[in-house]
Short mmCIF file of C-alpha atoms in Angstrom, two decimals:
data_model
loop_
_atom_site.label_atom_id
_atom_site.label_comp_id
_atom_site.label_asym_id
_atom_site.label_seq_id
_atom_site.Cartn_x
_atom_site.Cartn_y
_atom_site.Cartn_z
CA UNK A 29 22.04 -9.75 -3.68
CA UNK A 30 24.59 -6.80 -3.54
CA UNK A 31 23.58 -2.94 -2.57
CA UNK A 32 24.96 -2.21 -6.24
CA UNK A 33 23.38 -5.00 -8.42
CA UNK A 34 21.84 -3.52 -11.19
CA UNK A 35 17.96 -2.99 -11.48
CA UNK A 36 15.47 -1.10 -13.38
CA UNK A 37 12.10 0.63 -12.24
CA UNK A 38 8.74 0.29 -14.27
CA UNK A 39 6.45 2.81 -14.46
CA UNK A 40 5.17 3.65 -10.73
CA UNK A 41 2.04 5.30 -12.24
CA UNK A 42 0.17 2.18 -13.63
CA UNK A 43 -1.91 -0.28 -11.34
CA UNK A 44 0.75 -2.00 -10.12
CA UNK A 45 1.51 -3.79 -6.74
CA UNK A 46 5.19 -2.73 -5.82
CA UNK A 47 7.53 -5.52 -4.55
CA UNK A 48 11.21 -6.53 -3.92
CA UNK A 49 12.79 -9.56 -4.58
CA UNK A 50 16.08 -10.57 -6.29
CA UNK A 51 16.90 -7.05 -6.68
CA UNK A 52 16.63 -3.37 -5.63
CA UNK A 53 13.04 -3.35 -7.27
CA UNK A 54 10.74 -5.65 -9.17
CA UNK A 55 6.99 -4.53 -10.04
CA UNK A 56 4.32 -7.28 -10.50
CA UNK A 57 1.80 -5.75 -12.72
CA UNK A 58 -1.95 -6.30 -11.18
CA UNK A 59 -4.91 -4.52 -11.92
CA UNK A 60 -6.17 -4.86 -8.23
CA UNK A 61 -9.77 -3.87 -9.04
CA UNK A 62 -10.49 -4.28 -12.36
CA UNK A 63 -14.21 -3.41 -13.71
CA UNK A 64 -14.50 -7.37 -14.08
CA UNK A 65 -14.57 -7.76 -10.25
CA UNK A 66 -17.20 -5.25 -9.47
CA UNK A 67 -20.84 -6.07 -9.07
CA UNK A 68 -23.45 -4.46 -10.98
CA UNK A 69 -25.23 -3.61 -7.78
CA UNK A 70 -22.15 -2.30 -5.79
CA UNK A 71 -19.41 0.27 -6.68
CA UNK A 72 -17.23 -1.99 -4.42
CA UNK A 73 -15.16 -4.85 -6.02
CA UNK A 74 -15.93 -8.59 -4.64
CA UNK A 75 -14.01 -9.36 -1.73
CA UNK A 76 -10.64 -10.59 -2.08
CA UNK A 77 -11.07 -13.67 -0.02
CA UNK A 78 -14.15 -14.42 -2.63
CA UNK A 79 -11.61 -14.41 -5.61
CA UNK A 80 -9.52 -16.94 -4.42
CA UNK A 81 -8.56 -19.49 -7.27
CA UNK A 82 -7.61 -23.19 -6.56
CA UNK A 83 -4.39 -24.33 -8.10
CA UNK A 84 -3.48 -28.19 -8.24
CA UNK A 85 0.43 -28.76 -7.95
CA UNK A 86 1.71 -30.36 -10.90
CA UNK A 87 5.04 -32.57 -11.14
CA UNK A 88 7.86 -30.41 -11.18
CA UNK A 89 6.26 -27.61 -9.51
CA UNK A 90 7.85 -25.72 -6.63
CA UNK A 91 6.24 -23.01 -4.65
CA UNK A 92 8.67 -20.43 -6.16
CA UNK A 93 7.70 -21.78 -9.82
CA UNK A 94 3.63 -21.41 -8.84
CA UNK A 95 4.00 -18.17 -7.11
CA UNK A 96 6.15 -16.64 -10.31
CA UNK A 97 3.34 -18.38 -12.60
CA UNK A 98 0.54 -16.21 -10.65
CA UNK A 99 3.04 -12.79 -10.23
CA UNK A 100 3.35 -13.59 -6.72
CA UNK A 101 5.63 -13.63 -3.77
CA UNK A 102 6.33 -17.33 -2.30
CA UNK A 103 5.76 -15.78 1.38
CA UNK A 104 2.00 -14.74 -0.24
CA UNK A 105 1.43 -18.47 -0.97
CA UNK A 106 2.67 -19.68 2.36
CA UNK A 107 0.44 -17.15 4.18
CA UNK A 108 -2.68 -18.07 2.79
CA UNK A 109 -1.61 -21.73 2.67
CA UNK A 110 -0.50 -22.37 6.34
CA UNK A 111 -0.84 -26.21 5.75
CA UNK A 112 2.34 -26.08 3.57
CA UNK A 113 5.31 -27.18 5.66
CA UNK A 114 8.47 -25.91 5.35
CA UNK A 115 7.80 -24.64 1.72
CA UNK A 116 7.55 -27.98 0.13
CA UNK A 117 4.60 -29.04 -2.29
CA UNK A 118 3.74 -31.94 -3.60
CA UNK A 119 2.12 -33.26 -7.14
CA UNK A 120 -1.87 -33.41 -6.15
CA UNK A 121 -1.73 -30.64 -3.43
CA UNK A 122 -4.38 -27.75 -3.77
CA UNK A 123 -3.11 -24.09 -3.28
CA UNK A 124 -5.17 -20.93 -2.79
CA UNK A 125 -4.27 -18.30 -4.98
CA UNK A 126 -5.24 -14.90 -4.09
CA UNK A 127 -5.01 -12.00 -6.93
CA UNK A 128 -2.20 -10.08 -5.54
CA UNK A 129 0.12 -10.07 -2.63
CA UNK A 130 -0.87 -10.26 0.68
CA UNK A 131 -2.84 -12.81 3.21
CA UNK A 132 -5.69 -13.00 5.55
CA UNK A 133 -5.64 -12.19 8.99
CA UNK A 134 -8.14 -12.74 11.94
CA UNK A 135 -9.92 -9.70 12.91
CA UNK A 136 -10.33 -9.39 16.77
CA UNK A 137 -13.72 -8.59 18.24
CA UNK A 138 -14.43 -4.90 18.34
CA UNK A 139 -11.81 -3.95 15.70
CA UNK A 140 -12.46 -1.25 13.17
CA UNK A 141 -10.93 -0.52 9.60
CA UNK A 142 -8.83 1.93 11.34
CA UNK A 143 -7.56 -0.08 13.92
CA UNK A 144 -6.42 -2.99 10.95
CA UNK A 145 -4.92 -0.30 9.18
CA UNK A 146 -2.77 1.06 11.91
CA UNK A 147 -1.68 -2.27 12.80
CA UNK A 148 -0.51 -3.19 9.30
CA UNK A 149 0.32 -0.08 8.08
CA UNK A 150 -2.50 0.45 5.20
CA UNK A 151 -5.02 2.73 4.64
CA UNK A 152 -8.51 2.11 6.21
CA UNK A 153 -10.33 2.85 3.00
CA UNK A 154 -8.54 0.66 0.75
CA UNK A 155 -8.77 -2.11 3.39
CA UNK A 156 -12.52 -1.74 3.46
CA UNK A 157 -12.74 -1.57 -0.14
CA UNK A 158 -10.77 -4.68 -1.11
CA UNK A 159 -13.09 -6.71 1.35
CA UNK A 160 -16.12 -6.07 -0.18
CA UNK A 161 -17.14 -2.79 1.68
CA UNK A 162 -19.33 -5.14 4.28
CA UNK A 163 -21.60 -3.20 6.38
CA UNK A 164 -20.39 -5.32 9.54
CA UNK A 165 -16.66 -6.13 10.09
CA UNK A 166 -16.15 -9.60 8.83
CA UNK A 167 -14.22 -12.42 11.00
CA UNK A 168 -11.32 -12.31 8.41
CA UNK A 169 -10.06 -9.64 6.37
CA UNK A 170 -7.45 -9.64 3.53
CA UNK A 171 -4.64 -7.53 3.87
CA UNK A 172 -2.36 -6.49 0.93
CA UNK A 173 1.42 -6.08 0.68
CA UNK A 174 4.26 -7.94 1.83
CA UNK A 175 6.37 -5.80 4.68
CA UNK A 176 4.28 -7.01 7.30
CA UNK A 177 4.81 -10.71 6.04
CA UNK A 178 8.38 -10.49 5.70
CA UNK A 179 9.06 -9.19 9.41
CA UNK A 180 7.08 -12.36 10.17
CA UNK A 181 4.70 -10.65 12.75
CA UNK A 182 1.01 -9.56 12.94
CA UNK A 183 1.86 -6.70 14.96
CA UNK A 184 2.86 -3.12 14.23
CA UNK A 185 5.32 -3.12 11.35
CA UNK A 186 8.61 -1.52 12.07
CA UNK A 187 8.61 2.04 11.18
CA UNK A 188 11.50 4.99 11.58
CA UNK A 189 11.83 7.32 14.52
CA UNK A 190 12.73 10.45 13.77
CA UNK A 191 14.98 10.67 17.07
CA UNK A 192 17.28 7.84 15.81
CA UNK A 193 17.00 6.73 12.52
CA UNK A 194 19.87 7.80 9.89
CA UNK A 195 16.86 9.11 7.46
CA UNK A 196 15.22 11.65 8.98
CA UNK A 197 16.19 15.11 6.63
CA UNK A 198 13.59 16.45 4.12
CA UNK A 199 14.49 15.40 0.80
CA UNK A 200 14.53 19.07 -0.68
CA UNK A 201 16.28 22.36 0.15
CA UNK A 202 12.60 23.99 0.19
CA UNK A 203 9.55 22.23 1.49
CA UNK A 204 6.95 21.58 -0.93
CA UNK A 205 3.28 19.63 -1.39
CA UNK A 206 2.84 16.20 -1.39
CA UNK A 207 1.01 15.36 -4.15
CA UNK A 208 0.56 12.02 -4.28
CA UNK A 209 0.96 9.74 -1.19
CA UNK A 210 2.71 6.31 -0.24
CA UNK A 211 0.52 3.09 -0.38
CA UNK A 212 -2.98 1.96 -1.63
CA UNK A 213 -4.93 4.76 -3.40
CA UNK A 214 -7.22 5.09 -6.05
CA UNK A 215 -5.88 6.60 -9.40
CA UNK A 216 -8.21 9.18 -10.75
CA UNK A 217 -7.46 8.76 -14.27
CA UNK A 218 -7.89 5.09 -14.24
CA UNK A 219 -10.51 4.44 -11.88
CA UNK A 220 -8.27 1.51 -10.07
CA UNK A 221 -6.45 0.94 -7.21
CA UNK A 222 -2.77 1.25 -7.41
CA UNK A 223 0.16 1.26 -4.92
CA UNK A 224 2.74 3.73 -4.98
CA UNK A 225 6.17 3.20 -3.14
CA UNK A 226 6.98 6.20 -2.61
CA UNK A 227 5.57 9.82 -2.35
CA UNK A 228 5.70 12.34 -5.24
CA UNK A 229 6.46 15.95 -3.76
CA UNK A 230 5.95 19.34 -5.83
CA UNK A 231 8.15 22.34 -5.07
CA UNK A 232 9.51 25.48 -6.44
CA UNK A 233 11.64 25.41 -9.72
CA UNK A 234 15.12 24.47 -9.54
CA UNK A 235 14.94 23.35 -5.98
CA UNK A 236 18.02 21.36 -4.43
CA UNK A 237 17.30 17.69 -4.12
CA UNK A 238 19.19 16.91 -0.84
CA UNK A 239 20.17 13.58 1.02
CA UNK A 240 17.66 12.38 3.29
CA UNK A 241 20.70 10.94 5.87
CA UNK A 242 24.00 10.41 5.43
CA UNK A 243 25.39 7.32 3.50
CA UNK A 244 26.72 6.22 0.57
CA UNK A 245 25.62 6.55 -3.21
CA UNK A 246 24.67 3.21 -4.37
CA UNK A 247 23.48 4.22 -8.02
CA UNK A 248 23.14 7.15 -10.27
CA UNK A 249 21.58 6.50 -13.89
CA UNK A 250 18.58 7.07 -16.14
CA UNK A 251 15.44 5.17 -16.00
CA UNK A 252 12.90 5.53 -19.20
CA UNK A 253 10.04 6.39 -17.13
CA UNK A 254 11.47 7.85 -13.99
CA UNK A 255 14.31 9.86 -15.67
CA UNK A 256 17.46 10.46 -13.53
CA UNK A 257 17.49 8.03 -10.34
CA UNK A 258 20.00 8.08 -7.34
CA UNK A 259 19.92 5.58 -4.96
CA UNK A 260 21.88 6.25 -1.61
CA UNK A 261 22.30 3.26 1.20
CA UNK A 262 22.17 4.19 5.15
CA UNK A 263 22.99 2.28 8.18
CA UNK A 264 20.76 0.60 9.48
CA UNK A 265 19.72 -0.94 6.44
CA UNK A 266 17.94 1.87 5.35
CA UNK A 267 17.75 3.06 1.43
CA UNK A 268 16.52 6.15 0.17
CA UNK A 269 15.56 6.79 -3.59
CA UNK A 270 15.27 9.86 -5.59
CA UNK A 271 14.02 9.99 -8.97
CA UNK A 272 12.65 12.58 -11.36
CA UNK A 273 15.84 14.92 -10.85
CA UNK A 274 18.36 16.46 -13.02
CA UNK A 275 21.75 17.34 -12.98
CA UNK A 276 23.36 14.92 -10.43
CA UNK A 277 25.91 16.13 -8.52
CA UNK A 278 26.82 12.81 -7.10
CA UNK A 279 28.59 9.62 -8.36
CA UNK A 280 28.10 6.05 -7.46
CA UNK A 281 30.29 5.22 -4.62
CA UNK A 282 30.21 9.09 -3.17
CA UNK A 283 29.80 9.51 0.31
CA UNK A 284 27.26 12.13 1.01
CA UNK A 285 26.04 13.77 4.50
CA UNK A 286 22.56 14.82 5.42
CA UNK A 287 21.29 17.71 3.52
CA UNK A 288 24.17 17.67 0.92
CA UNK A 289 22.50 18.39 -2.46
CA UNK A 290 22.41 15.51 -4.76
CA UNK A 291 20.60 16.80 -7.90
CA UNK A 292 17.86 19.24 -8.90
CA UNK A 293 13.94 18.57 -9.10
CA UNK A 294 12.60 18.04 -12.46
CA UNK A 295 10.69 20.96 -13.63
CA UNK A 296 6.95 19.96 -14.45
CA UNK A 297 5.40 23.35 -14.99
CA UNK A 298 6.56 26.70 -15.52
CA UNK A 299 6.30 27.33 -11.70
CA UNK A 300 7.14 24.20 -9.88
CA UNK A 301 9.13 21.07 -9.87
CA UNK A 302 8.74 17.57 -8.75
CA UNK A 303 10.32 14.83 -6.60
CA UNK A 304 9.47 11.20 -6.33
CA UNK A 305 11.10 9.72 -3.04
CA UNK A 306 11.13 6.70 -1.79
CA UNK A 307 12.70 5.22 1.84
CA UNK A 308 13.24 1.32 1.51
CA UNK A 309 14.63 -1.41 4.17
CA UNK A 310 16.87 -4.27 3.19
CA UNK A 311 15.48 -7.55 4.10
CA UNK A 312 15.63 -11.38 2.71
CA UNK A 313 13.66 -11.06 0.12
CA UNK A 314 15.26 -7.33 -1.18
CA UNK A 315 14.38 -3.60 -0.71
CA UNK A 316 11.02 -3.14 0.75
CA UNK A 317 9.28 0.08 0.37
CA UNK A 318 8.38 1.67 3.67
CA UNK A 319 5.99 5.07 4.22
CA UNK A 320 8.14 7.82 4.12
CA UNK A 321 6.14 9.88 6.52
CA UNK A 322 7.38 7.31 9.17
CA UNK A 323 10.99 8.55 8.90
CA UNK A 324 10.18 12.13 7.53
CA UNK A 325 7.18 13.58 9.31
CA UNK A 326 6.68 16.36 6.48
CA UNK A 327 5.84 13.57 3.83
CA UNK A 328 3.21 11.65 6.17
CA UNK A 329 -0.19 10.92 4.45
CA UNK A 330 -2.62 13.85 4.72
#
């Protein structure tokens, strides 16, 4: 995979689980908490670990083909089925299939949902809900997402540090208000859990969108949902994406400096404009979305 490989980004506002594989971005469509998984007595869905389905491997199937059939990454099946050796499956083998990417982890004694959220870079309220809103901490919990799986660790995922990361500049010339955070959250219009792989910032009209760090422009183009999209590659395997912009001032291949103007934020109302911004890191599975707030504190979840 190359940094300039063509890609497209579907509507980020849908109930999507964002993953990255085989290109800059790929979205697997999953209704994370559809009405069918809610019980009549509770506002919480049935725990993910009680919604696993069993798949019997057929002749000719591979781990990759099975994962693709269910809209998952192979790494998820490996994590949920640790007895798979070297990623090889054989006819007759049974696999447990979760409804979306992630894995079950053992909950250490005395830990809280906030402890798990801190460890795995998730939101405590989301972990609580997708695990069935239990009255007491369970011995096992399902953690959604793939970033921490890709890193092969059950410790705190790597995050940026504003003192040494090449991405630390606020992406707008005038600081705005974060109106949609990174990560799992409830979409009020859908009543469903959705994953946003970036942040949406509202600012004053005609605010300049600026590079969050020095780097090389990897892509400038139009997306049917996000409008004009600009992608910049940085050192240390980092990438930033700027969507819902207009009047781009750079071209693919241009070198840019931190704070350099890239475009103008798109008007959303008469008195405001918006920017959709992502930070991603390169991995063996592609460009994986990270929390922009770990690199630019002013964009942290509030």
